[in-house]
Every structure is written in C-alpha cells, then in structure tokens.
Amino acid sequence: IEGFSAATAQLGAQEMVSRLNAYLGLTCGIVLRHGGMIDKLVGDSIHALFNAPLDQPGHPGKAVACAAELLAATEAFSRAHGGFGRPRIGLDYGAAVLGDVGFGTRIDYTAHGPAVNLAARLQEANKQLGTQVCIGPALAARVPDLIPLGEVEIRSFGRLALFTLRA
C-alpha cells in the first residue's frame, strides 16, 4: 500500500488494524474471484499466485484482469479512507517451485523462483516509474494491449522492457 508507513505513524493501532482488515478483505476477495491463490499476507501486502496449485487455463489474462479490478476497487477505497489503500502491483510470468518450506512446526506452502522475485522487484519499481501496476516482459508477451513503459534497470535482473495496464 502506497504510504503505508506514514499512515501507520498517523493512525492509532486500532484504526490501522481496522483499515488494513477492510482493505485486505476487499483485495483478497478480488484475487480469489479471479482464480488467484493467496500465498501469504505480509504486513500490508498480498502475495498471490495464479496457475497454482493446479493448472488454470488463461491464467495470464486472469492475473492482469485481477490487477485492473484491484486498481478500480482500491481507488474507491482510497477516496473513502483519506488516501489509504492505493496499491503498487508487480506481475510476472514463469516457472516456480511450489511446496512446503520451513522447519519443524514453522512450515509454509509457498512459491520460489525468478518470476516470484521479479514480481516483487516490479512492485517496488512502481515507485520510481510513477505507476501502480508494473508488468514484466514474460507476462506482457502473453497478454495483449498493455502500455510499454520502456526499459528499466531492475536489481538482479538487468535492463528489462516493462509494461503497465491501459487506463
């Protein structure tokens, strides 16, 4: 969530948890409606996977449609909550290793791989690009009608052609 740290400092703990729960309820519902799997919630972020744990025909388009709906729904949420809730979304496509990772009683079903790492970096790239959705080249090759953002240096990945959604 854009400005989450500042909002945390301004709001009391109870109000922050209340707003965050409302936001996560809205956004997680959208991810699930589009066939995504909630991998985990980390602070103010949702890690979601498409095409997991089972094959999902058309998952690249579903992920992009999910991002578009997240933007529309969270714009209204943000207006109603004083700017709280503007997302930054990173999307990529690629193979990942899925399974239980951890130790002892602290096991988590999750995904690991370059596509997962790049999606996280793309989320961060939105800050420098002034965008809310940043899409990597592998996903962009599978989904038509995206807006090119140009080539951008992404840590650990080099210069990549990036894309965003059409308005």
Short mmCIF file of N, CA, C and O in Angstrom, two decimals, residues 28 31 36-49 110-111 116 120 123:
data_model
loop_
_atom_site.label_atom_id
_atom_site.label_comp_id
_atom_site.label_asym_id
_atom_site.label_seq_id
_atom_site.Cartn_x
_atom_site.Cartn_y
_atom_site.Cartn_z
N CYS A 28 -8.29 -9.28 -1.10
CA CYS A 28 -8.19 -10.75 -1.14
C CYS A 28 -9.41 -11.33 -1.84
O CYS A 28 -9.29 -12.30 -2.60
N VAL A 31 -8.80 -11.08 -5.58
CA VAL A 31 -7.83 -12.08 -6.03
C VAL A 31 -8.51 -13.45 -6.15
O VAL A 31 -8.36 -14.15 -7.17
N GLY A 36 -7.04 -16.50 -8.31
CA GLY A 36 -5.73 -16.46 -7.69
C GLY A 36 -5.73 -17.20 -6.36
O GLY A 36 -6.77 -17.42 -5.75
N MET A 37 -4.55 -17.59 -5.94
CA MET A 37 -4.37 -18.23 -4.64
C MET A 37 -3.60 -17.26 -3.76
O MET A 37 -2.55 -16.74 -4.17
N ILE A 38 -4.11 -16.99 -2.56
CA ILE A 38 -3.40 -16.12 -1.62
C ILE A 38 -2.26 -16.96 -1.03
O ILE A 38 -2.50 -17.90 -0.28
N ASP A 39 -1.04 -16.61 -1.38
CA ASP A 39 0.13 -17.31 -0.84
C ASP A 39 0.36 -16.89 0.60
O ASP A 39 0.52 -17.71 1.48
N LYS A 40 0.36 -15.57 0.83
CA LYS A 40 0.55 -15.07 2.19
C LYS A 40 0.22 -13.59 2.24
O LYS A 40 0.19 -12.91 1.22
N LEU A 41 -0.04 -13.13 3.44
CA LEU A 41 -0.17 -11.71 3.72
C LEU A 41 1.05 -11.32 4.53
O LEU A 41 1.36 -11.97 5.53
N VAL A 42 1.75 -10.29 4.09
CA VAL A 42 2.94 -9.83 4.79
C VAL A 42 2.75 -8.34 5.04
O VAL A 42 2.84 -7.53 4.11
N GLY A 43 2.46 -7.99 6.27
CA GLY A 43 2.19 -6.59 6.59
C GLY A 43 1.03 -6.08 5.76
O GLY A 43 -0.09 -6.57 5.88
N ASP A 44 1.31 -5.13 4.88
CA ASP A 44 0.26 -4.54 4.05
C ASP A 44 0.21 -5.14 2.65
O ASP A 44 -0.49 -4.65 1.80
N SER A 45 0.96 -6.22 2.41
CA SER A 45 1.00 -6.77 1.05
C SER A 45 0.36 -8.15 0.97
O SER A 45 0.32 -8.90 1.94
N ILE A 46 -0.13 -8.42 -0.23
CA ILE A 46 -0.69 -9.73 -0.56
C ILE A 46 0.23 -10.37 -1.58
O ILE A 46 0.52 -9.78 -2.62
N HIS A 47 0.68 -11.58 -1.29
CA HIS A 47 1.42 -12.36 -2.28
C HIS A 47 0.42 -13.35 -2.85
O HIS A 47 -0.08 -14.21 -2.12
N ALA A 48 0.12 -13.22 -4.12
CA ALA A 48 -0.87 -14.08 -4.77
C ALA A 48 -0.23 -14.81 -5.94
O ALA A 48 0.67 -14.29 -6.60
N LEU A 49 -0.71 -16.01 -6.19
CA LEU A 49 -0.23 -16.84 -7.29
C LEU A 49 -1.39 -17.19 -8.20
O LEU A 49 -2.51 -17.41 -7.73
N THR A 110 4.46 -22.25 -0.19
CA THR A 110 4.81 -21.02 -0.88
C THR A 110 5.42 -21.30 -2.25
O THR A 110 5.53 -22.45 -2.66
N ALA A 111 5.82 -20.26 -2.93
CA ALA A 111 6.44 -20.36 -4.25
C ALA A 111 7.78 -19.64 -4.24
O ALA A 111 7.92 -18.59 -3.61
N VAL A 116 8.84 -15.09 -9.25
CA VAL A 116 8.34 -14.59 -7.96
C VAL A 116 9.21 -13.41 -7.51
O VAL A 116 8.69 -12.38 -7.07
N ALA A 120 8.18 -9.16 -7.19
CA ALA A 120 8.45 -8.32 -6.02
C ALA A 120 9.24 -7.08 -6.42
O ALA A 120 8.94 -5.97 -5.95
N GLN A 123 6.96 -4.60 -8.22
CA GLN A 123 6.12 -3.85 -7.29
C GLN A 123 6.89 -2.64 -6.79
O GLN A 123 6.37 -1.54 -6.74
#
